[in-house]
mmCIF file of C-alpha atoms and ligand atoms in Angstrom:
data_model
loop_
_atom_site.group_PDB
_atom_site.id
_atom_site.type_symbol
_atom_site.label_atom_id
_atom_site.label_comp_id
_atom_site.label_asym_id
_atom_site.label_seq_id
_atom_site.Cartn_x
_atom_site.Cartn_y
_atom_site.Cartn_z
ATOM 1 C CA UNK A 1 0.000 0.000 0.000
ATOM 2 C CA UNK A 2 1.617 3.384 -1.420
ATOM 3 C CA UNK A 3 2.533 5.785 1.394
ATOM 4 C CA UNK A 4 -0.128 8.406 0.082
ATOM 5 C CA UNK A 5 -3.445 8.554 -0.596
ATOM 6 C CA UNK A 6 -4.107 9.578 -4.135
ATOM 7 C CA UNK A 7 -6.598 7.756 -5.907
ATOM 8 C CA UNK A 8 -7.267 5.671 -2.996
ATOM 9 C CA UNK A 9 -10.982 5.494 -1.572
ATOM 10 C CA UNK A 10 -11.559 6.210 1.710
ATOM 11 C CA UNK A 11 -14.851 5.906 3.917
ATOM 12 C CA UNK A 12 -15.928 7.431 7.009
ATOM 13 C CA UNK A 13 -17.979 5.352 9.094
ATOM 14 C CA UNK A 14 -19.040 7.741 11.636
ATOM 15 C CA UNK A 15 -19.008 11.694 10.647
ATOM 16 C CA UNK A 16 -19.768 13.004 13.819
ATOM 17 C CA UNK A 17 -17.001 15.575 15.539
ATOM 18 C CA UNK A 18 -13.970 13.609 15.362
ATOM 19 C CA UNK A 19 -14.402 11.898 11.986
ATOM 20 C CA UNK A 20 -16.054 15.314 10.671
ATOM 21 C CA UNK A 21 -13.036 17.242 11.757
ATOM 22 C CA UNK A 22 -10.607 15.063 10.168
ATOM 23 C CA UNK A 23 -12.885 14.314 6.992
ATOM 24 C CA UNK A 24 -13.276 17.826 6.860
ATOM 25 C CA UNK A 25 -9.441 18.872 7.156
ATOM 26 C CA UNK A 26 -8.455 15.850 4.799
ATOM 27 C CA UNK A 27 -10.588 17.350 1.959
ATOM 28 C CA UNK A 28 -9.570 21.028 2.796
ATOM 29 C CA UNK A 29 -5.875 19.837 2.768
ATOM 30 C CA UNK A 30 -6.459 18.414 -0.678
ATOM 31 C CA UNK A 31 -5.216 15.035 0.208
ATOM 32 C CA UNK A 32 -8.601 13.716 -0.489
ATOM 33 C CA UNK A 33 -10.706 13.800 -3.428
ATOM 34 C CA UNK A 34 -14.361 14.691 -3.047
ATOM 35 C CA UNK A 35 -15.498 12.247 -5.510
ATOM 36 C CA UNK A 36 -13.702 8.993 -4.006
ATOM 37 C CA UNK A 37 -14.445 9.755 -0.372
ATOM 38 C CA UNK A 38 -17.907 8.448 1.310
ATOM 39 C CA UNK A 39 -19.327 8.490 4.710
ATOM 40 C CA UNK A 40 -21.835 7.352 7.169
ATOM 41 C CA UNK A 41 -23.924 8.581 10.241
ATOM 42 C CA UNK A 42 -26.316 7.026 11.907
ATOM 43 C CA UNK A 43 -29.474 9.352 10.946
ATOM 44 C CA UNK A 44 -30.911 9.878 7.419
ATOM 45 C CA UNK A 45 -31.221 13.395 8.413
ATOM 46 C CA UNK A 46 -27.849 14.220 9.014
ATOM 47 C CA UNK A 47 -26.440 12.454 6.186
ATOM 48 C CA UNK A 48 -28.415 14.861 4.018
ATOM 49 C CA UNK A 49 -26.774 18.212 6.046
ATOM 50 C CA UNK A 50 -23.444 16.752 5.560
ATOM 51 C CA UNK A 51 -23.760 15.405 2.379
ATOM 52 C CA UNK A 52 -24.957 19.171 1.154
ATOM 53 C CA UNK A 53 -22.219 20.653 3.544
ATOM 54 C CA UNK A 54 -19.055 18.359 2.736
ATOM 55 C CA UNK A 55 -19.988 18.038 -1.014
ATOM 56 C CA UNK A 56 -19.348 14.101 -0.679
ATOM 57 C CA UNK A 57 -20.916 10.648 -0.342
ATOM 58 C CA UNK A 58 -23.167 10.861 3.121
ATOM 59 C CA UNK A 59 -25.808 7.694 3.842
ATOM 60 C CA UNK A 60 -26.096 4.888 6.549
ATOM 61 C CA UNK A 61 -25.004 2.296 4.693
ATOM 62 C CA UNK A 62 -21.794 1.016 6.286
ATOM 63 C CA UNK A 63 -21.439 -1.576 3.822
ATOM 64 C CA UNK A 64 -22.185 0.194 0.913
ATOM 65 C CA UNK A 65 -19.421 2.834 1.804
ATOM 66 C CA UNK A 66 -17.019 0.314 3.012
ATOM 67 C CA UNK A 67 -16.752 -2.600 0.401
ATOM 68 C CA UNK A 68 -15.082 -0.925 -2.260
ATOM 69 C CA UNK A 69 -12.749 1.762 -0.332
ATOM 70 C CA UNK A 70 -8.770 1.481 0.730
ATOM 71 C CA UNK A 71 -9.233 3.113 3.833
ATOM 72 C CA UNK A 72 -12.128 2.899 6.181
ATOM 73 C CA UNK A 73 -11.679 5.278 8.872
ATOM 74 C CA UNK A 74 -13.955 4.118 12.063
ATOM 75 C CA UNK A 75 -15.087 6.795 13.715
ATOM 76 C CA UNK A 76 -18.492 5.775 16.134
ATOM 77 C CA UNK A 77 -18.327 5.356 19.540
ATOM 78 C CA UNK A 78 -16.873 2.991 21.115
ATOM 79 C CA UNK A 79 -19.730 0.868 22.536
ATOM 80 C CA UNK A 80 -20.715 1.008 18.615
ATOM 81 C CA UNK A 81 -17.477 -0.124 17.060
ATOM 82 C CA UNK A 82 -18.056 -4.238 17.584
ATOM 83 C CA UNK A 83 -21.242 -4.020 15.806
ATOM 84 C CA UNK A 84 -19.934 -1.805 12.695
ATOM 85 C CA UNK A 85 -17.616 -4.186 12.251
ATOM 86 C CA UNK A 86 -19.211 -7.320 12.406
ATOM 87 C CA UNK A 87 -21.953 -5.477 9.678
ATOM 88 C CA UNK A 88 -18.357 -5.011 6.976
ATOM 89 C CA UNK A 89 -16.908 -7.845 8.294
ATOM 90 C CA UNK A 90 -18.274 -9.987 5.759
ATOM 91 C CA UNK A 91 -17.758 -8.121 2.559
ATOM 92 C CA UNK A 92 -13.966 -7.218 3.332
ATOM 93 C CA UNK A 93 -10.975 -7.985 1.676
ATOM 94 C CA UNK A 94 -7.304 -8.345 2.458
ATOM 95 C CA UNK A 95 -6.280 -5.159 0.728
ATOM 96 C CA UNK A 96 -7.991 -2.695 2.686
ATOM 97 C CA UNK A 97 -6.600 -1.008 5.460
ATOM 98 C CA UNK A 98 -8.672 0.216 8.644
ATOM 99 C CA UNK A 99 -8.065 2.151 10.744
ATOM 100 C CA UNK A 100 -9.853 3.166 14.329
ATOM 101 C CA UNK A 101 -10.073 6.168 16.104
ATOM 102 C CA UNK A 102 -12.264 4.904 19.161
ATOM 103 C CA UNK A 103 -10.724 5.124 21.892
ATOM 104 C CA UNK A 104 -10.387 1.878 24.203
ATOM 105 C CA UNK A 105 -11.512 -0.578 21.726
ATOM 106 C CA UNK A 106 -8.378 -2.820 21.455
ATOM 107 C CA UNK A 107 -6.938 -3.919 17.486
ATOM 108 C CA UNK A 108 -7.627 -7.410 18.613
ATOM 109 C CA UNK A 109 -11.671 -6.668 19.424
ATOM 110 C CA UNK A 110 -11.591 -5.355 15.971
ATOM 111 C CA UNK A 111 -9.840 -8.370 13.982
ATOM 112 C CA UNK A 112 -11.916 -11.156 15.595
ATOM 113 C CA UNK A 113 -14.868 -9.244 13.943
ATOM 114 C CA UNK A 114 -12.779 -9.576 10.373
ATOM 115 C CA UNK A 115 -11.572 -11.807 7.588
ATOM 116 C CA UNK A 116 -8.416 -12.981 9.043
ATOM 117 C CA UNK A 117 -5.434 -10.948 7.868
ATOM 118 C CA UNK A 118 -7.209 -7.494 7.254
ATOM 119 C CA UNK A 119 -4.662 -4.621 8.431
ATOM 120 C CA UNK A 120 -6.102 -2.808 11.662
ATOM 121 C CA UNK A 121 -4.466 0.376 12.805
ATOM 122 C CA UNK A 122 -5.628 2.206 15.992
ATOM 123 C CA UNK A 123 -4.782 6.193 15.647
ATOM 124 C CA UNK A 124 -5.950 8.563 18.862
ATOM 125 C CA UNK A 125 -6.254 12.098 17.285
ATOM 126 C CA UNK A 126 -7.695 15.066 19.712
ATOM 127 C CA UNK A 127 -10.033 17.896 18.529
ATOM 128 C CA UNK A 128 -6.973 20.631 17.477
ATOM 129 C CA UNK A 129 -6.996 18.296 14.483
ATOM 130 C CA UNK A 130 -9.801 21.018 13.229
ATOM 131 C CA UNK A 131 -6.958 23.489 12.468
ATOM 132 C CA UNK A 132 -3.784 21.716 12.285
ATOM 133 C CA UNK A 133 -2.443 21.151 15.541
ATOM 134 C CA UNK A 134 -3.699 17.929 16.434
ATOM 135 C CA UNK A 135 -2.011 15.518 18.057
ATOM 136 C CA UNK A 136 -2.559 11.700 16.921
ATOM 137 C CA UNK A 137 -0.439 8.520 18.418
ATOM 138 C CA UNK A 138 -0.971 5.293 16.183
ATOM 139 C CA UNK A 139 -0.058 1.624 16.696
ATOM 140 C CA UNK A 140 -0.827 -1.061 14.607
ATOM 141 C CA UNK A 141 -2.627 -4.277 15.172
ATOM 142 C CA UNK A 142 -1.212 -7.864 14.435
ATOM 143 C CA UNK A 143 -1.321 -7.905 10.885
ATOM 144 C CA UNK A 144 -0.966 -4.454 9.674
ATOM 145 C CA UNK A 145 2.863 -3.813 8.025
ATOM 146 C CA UNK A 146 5.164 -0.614 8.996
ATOM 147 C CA UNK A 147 3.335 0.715 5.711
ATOM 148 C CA UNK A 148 0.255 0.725 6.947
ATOM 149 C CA UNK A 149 1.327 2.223 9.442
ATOM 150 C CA UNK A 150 3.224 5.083 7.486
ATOM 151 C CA UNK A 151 0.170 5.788 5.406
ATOM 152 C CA UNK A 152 -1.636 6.401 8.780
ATOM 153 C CA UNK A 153 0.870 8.573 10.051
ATOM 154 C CA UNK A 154 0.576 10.347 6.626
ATOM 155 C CA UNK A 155 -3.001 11.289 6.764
ATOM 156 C CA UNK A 156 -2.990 12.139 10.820
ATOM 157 C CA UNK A 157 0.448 14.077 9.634
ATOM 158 C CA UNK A 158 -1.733 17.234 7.480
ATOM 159 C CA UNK A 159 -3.851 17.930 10.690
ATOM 160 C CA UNK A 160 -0.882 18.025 13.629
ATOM 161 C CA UNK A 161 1.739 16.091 15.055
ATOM 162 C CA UNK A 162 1.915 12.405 15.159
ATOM 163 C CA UNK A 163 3.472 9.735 17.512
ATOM 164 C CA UNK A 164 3.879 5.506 16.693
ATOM 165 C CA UNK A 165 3.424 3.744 20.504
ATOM 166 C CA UNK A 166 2.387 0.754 21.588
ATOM 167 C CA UNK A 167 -0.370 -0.153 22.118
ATOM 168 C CA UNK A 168 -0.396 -0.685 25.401
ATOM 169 C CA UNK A 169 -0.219 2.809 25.680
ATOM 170 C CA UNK A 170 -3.140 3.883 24.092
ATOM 171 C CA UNK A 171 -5.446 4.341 27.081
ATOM 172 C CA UNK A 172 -2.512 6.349 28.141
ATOM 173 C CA UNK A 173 -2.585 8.622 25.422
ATOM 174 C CA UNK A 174 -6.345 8.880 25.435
ATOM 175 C CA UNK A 175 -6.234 10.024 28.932
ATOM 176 C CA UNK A 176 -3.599 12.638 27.814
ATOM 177 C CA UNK A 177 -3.843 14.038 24.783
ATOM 178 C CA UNK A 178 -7.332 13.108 23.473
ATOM 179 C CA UNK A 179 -8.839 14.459 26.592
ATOM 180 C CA UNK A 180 -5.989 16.762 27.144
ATOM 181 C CA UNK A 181 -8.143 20.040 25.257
ATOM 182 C CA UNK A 182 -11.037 19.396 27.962
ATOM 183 C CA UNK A 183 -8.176 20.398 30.559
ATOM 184 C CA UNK A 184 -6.229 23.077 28.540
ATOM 185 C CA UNK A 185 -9.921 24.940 28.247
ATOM 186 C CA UNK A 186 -10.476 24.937 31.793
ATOM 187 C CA UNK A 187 -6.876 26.178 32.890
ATOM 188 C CA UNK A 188 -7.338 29.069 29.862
ATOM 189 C CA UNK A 189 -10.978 29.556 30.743
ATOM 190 C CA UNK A 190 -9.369 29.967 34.458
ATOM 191 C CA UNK A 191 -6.483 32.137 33.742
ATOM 192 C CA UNK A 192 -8.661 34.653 31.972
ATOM 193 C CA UNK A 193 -10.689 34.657 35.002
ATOM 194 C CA UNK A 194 -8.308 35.384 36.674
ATOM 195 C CA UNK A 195 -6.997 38.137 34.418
ATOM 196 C CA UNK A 196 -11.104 39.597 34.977
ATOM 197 C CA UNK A 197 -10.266 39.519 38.846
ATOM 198 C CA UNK A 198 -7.376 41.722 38.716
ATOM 199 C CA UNK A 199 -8.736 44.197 36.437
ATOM 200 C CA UNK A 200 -8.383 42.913 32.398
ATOM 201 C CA UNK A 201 -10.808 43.501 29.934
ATOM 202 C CA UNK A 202 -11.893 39.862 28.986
ATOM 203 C CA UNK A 203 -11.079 39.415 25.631
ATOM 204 C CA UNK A 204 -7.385 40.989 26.550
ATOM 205 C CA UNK A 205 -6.885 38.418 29.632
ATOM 206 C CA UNK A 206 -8.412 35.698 27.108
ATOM 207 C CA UNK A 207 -5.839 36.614 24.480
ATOM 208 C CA UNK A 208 -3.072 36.754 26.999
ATOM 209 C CA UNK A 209 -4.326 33.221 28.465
ATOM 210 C CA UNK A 210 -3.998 31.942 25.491
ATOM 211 C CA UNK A 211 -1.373 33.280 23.775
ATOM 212 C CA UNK A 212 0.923 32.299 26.686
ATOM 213 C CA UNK A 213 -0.232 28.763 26.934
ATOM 214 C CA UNK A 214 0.711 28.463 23.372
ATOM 215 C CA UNK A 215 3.779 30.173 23.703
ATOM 216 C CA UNK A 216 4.844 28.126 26.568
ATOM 217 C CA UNK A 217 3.998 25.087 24.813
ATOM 218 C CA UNK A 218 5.824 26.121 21.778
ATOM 219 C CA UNK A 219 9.084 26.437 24.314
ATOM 220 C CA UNK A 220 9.075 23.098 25.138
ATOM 221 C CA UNK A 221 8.150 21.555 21.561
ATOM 222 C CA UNK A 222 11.085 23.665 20.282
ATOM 223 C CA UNK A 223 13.827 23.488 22.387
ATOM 224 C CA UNK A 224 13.376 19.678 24.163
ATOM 225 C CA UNK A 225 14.047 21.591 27.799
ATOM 226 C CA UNK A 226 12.476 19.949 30.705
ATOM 227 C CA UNK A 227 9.317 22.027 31.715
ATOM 228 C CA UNK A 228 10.908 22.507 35.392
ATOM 229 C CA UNK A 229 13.457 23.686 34.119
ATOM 230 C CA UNK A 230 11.820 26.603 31.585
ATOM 231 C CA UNK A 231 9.647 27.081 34.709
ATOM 232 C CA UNK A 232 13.049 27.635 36.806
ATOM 233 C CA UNK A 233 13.705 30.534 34.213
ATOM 234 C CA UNK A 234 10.942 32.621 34.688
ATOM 235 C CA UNK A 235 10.804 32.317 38.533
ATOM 236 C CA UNK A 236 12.802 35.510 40.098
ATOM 237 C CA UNK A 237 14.420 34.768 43.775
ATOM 238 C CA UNK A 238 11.548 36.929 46.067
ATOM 239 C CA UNK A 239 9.528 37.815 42.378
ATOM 240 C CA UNK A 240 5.752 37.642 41.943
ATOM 241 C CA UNK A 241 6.011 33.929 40.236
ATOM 242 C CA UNK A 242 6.998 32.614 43.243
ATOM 243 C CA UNK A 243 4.006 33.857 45.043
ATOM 244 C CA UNK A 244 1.864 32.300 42.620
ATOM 245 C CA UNK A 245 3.391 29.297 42.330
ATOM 246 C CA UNK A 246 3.563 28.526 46.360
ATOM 247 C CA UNK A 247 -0.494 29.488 45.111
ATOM 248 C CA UNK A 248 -0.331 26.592 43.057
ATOM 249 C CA UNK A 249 1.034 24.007 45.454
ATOM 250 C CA UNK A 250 -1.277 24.922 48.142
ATOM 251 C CA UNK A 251 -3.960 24.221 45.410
ATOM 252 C CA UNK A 252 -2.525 20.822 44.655
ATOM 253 C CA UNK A 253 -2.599 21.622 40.889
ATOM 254 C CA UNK A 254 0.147 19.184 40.076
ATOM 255 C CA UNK A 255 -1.299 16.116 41.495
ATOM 256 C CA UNK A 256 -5.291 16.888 40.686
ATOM 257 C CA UNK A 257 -3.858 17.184 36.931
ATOM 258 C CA UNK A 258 -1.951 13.731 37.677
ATOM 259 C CA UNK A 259 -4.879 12.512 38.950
ATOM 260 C CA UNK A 260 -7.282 13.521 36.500
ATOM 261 C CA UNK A 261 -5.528 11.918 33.950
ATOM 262 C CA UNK A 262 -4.886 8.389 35.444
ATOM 263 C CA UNK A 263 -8.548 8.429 36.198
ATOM 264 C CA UNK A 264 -9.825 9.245 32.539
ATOM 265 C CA UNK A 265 -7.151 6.555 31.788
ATOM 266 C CA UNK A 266 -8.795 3.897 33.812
ATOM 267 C CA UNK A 267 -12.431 5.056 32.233
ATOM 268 C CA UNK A 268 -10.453 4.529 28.570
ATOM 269 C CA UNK A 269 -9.676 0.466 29.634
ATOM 270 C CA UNK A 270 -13.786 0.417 29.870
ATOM 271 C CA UNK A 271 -15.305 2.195 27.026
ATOM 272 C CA UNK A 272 -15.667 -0.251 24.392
ATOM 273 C CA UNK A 273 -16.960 -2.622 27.064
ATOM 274 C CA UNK A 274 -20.116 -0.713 27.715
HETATM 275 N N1 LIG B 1 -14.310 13.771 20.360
HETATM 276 C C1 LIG B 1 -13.019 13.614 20.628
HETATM 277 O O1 LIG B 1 -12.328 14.524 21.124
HETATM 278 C C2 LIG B 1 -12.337 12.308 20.274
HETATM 279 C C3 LIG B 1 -10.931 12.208 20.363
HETATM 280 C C4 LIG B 1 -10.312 11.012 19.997
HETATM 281 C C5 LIG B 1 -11.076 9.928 19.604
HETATM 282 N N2 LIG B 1 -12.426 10.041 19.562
HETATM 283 C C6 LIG B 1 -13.207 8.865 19.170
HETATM 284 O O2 LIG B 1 -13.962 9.177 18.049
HETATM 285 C C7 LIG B 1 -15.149 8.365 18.041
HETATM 286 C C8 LIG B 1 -16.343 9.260 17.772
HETATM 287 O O3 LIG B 1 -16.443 10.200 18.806
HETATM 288 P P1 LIG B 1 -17.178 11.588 18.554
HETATM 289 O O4 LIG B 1 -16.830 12.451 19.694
HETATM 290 O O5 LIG B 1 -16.879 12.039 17.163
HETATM 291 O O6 LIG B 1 -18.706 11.105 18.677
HETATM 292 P P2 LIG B 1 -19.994 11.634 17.867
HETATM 293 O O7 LIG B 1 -19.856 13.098 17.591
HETATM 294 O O8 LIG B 1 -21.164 11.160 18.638
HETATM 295 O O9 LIG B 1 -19.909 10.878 16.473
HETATM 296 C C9 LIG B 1 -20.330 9.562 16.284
HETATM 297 C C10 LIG B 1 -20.882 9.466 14.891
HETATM 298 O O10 LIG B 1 -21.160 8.098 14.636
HETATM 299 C C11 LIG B 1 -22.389 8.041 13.914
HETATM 300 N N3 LIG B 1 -22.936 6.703 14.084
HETATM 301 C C12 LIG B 1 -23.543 6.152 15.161
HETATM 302 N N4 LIG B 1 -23.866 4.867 14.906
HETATM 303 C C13 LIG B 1 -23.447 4.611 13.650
HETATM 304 C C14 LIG B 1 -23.483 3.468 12.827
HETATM 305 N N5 LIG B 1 -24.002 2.308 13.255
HETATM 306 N N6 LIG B 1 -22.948 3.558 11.596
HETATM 307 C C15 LIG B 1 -22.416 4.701 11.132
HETATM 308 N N7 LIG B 1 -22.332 5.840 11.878
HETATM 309 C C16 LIG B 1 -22.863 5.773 13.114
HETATM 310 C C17 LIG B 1 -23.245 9.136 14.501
HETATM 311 O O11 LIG B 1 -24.265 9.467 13.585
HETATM 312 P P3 LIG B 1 -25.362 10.589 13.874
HETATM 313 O O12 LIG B 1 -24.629 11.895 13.758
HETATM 314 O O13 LIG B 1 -26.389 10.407 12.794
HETATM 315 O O14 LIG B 1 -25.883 10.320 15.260
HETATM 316 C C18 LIG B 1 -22.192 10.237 14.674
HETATM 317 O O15 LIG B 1 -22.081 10.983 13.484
HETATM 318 C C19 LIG B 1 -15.236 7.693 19.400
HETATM 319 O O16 LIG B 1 -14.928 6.330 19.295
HETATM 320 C C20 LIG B 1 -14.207 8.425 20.241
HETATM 321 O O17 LIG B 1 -13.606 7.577 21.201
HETATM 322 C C21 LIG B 1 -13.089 11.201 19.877
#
């Protein structure tokens, strides 16, 4: 399988936010070609608005979008996944690739619902996808090839950053990263709360909320430092930072984050179970 995806077919099963955002970016990007990409919801009614919205292939039919495409992109819930693929199953062949972005559901709960032999990669992409600064981490199931893989990384590569792990670590990485926006908003959403309390207009502490987180984010992607150490270099001996950050500790910021994440992590091991 060619490490690109022109004049492949790909489907969608599932266009709802995260296979909308990255069927949406896809087509913007101009990777994909409106005429050889399909999708599905579950409602007739929907299928029609994004049908009319997307300018592509919209229905219910899993099947009918599935049988003859390269790619199928899954993209329902996780609680839905098992039965979407034991619907395909059937009418699959060896030389398609697919490729899941529900989180929890394991490559193995996937492939027992196949032909044996069909290629399964998992890929966990987070909603910054919708302007090019997601961040995705694949890993492949037992019989997809590094080139499956590759093309994967290819298509999750036009809307952000991508990562290959194991896949042991994907409930990991769905506790981080895939949730990780919810958090961001609510530490930005705070800041320029804060920024209200001590006399900002809103929109200015907004901007300077969130200019700084991505600043500050950009610091670490760029230069590798450790964050303690970046944090070191804005901390004056006696300074205001110092006050805040003793602020900070007292709050137990560092270990609710810590333990906000290894709880959504244990909630990721039971998704796809019900
Ligand atoms: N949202 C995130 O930030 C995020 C991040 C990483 C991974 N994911 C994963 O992405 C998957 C979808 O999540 P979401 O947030 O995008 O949920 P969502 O907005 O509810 O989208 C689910 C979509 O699946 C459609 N659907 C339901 N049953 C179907 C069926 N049998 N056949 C075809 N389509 C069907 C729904 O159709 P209707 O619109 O007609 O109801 C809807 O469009 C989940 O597995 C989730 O773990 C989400």
């Amino acid at each position: 399988m060619a490490n690109d995806l022109a004049g492949k077919r790909i489907a969608f099963l599932g266009a709802g936010k995260m296979g909308g955002i990255i069927l949406q970016a896809l087509l913007k990007s101009g990777m994909l070609s409106a005429e050889l990409t399909s999708a599905t919801v579950a409602h007739e009614e929907r299928a029609k608005v994004l049908a009319a919205k997307l300018n592509v292939k919209v229905g219910t039919n899993n099947v009918e979008a599935s049988k003859n495409a390269d790619v199928i992109v899954i993209a329902v819930k996780p609680q839905v996944v098992e039965d979407v693929v034991r619907e395909i199953g059937g009418y699959l062949k060896e030389n398609q690739l697919i490729v899941s972005v529900a989180a929890s559901v394991p490559t193995l709960m996937i492939e027992n619902g196949l032909p044996p032999t069909i290629p399964v990669v998992r890929a966990m992409p987070n909603t910054p996808c919708s302007i090019g600064a997601g961040m995705t981490a694949i890993c492949k199931g037992k019989h997809a090839t590094a080139d499956h893989v590759a093309l994967t990384a290819h298509i999750f590569n036009v809307v952000g950053r991508t990562v290959v792990v194991d896949e042991k670590h994907m409930d990991a990485v769905t506790a981080l990263s895939a949730s990780g926006p919810a958090y961001i908003y609510i530490i930005l959403e705070s800041l320029a709360e804060a920024g209200v309390k001590v006399g900002l207009p809103r929109d200015v502490a907004t901007l300077l909320a969130a200019q700084t987180t991505l600043g500050a984010a950009k610091v670490v992607l760029e230069t590798g430092d450790h964050p303690a150490l970046l944090k070191d270099a804005v901390t004056t001996p006696a300074g205001c930072t110092i006050d805040a950050i003793m602020e900070l500790e007292e709050g137990k910021l560092r270990v609710t984050l810590i333990k906000a994440v290894v709880k959504a992590a244990q909630r990721a091991k039971e998704l796809a179970f019900g």
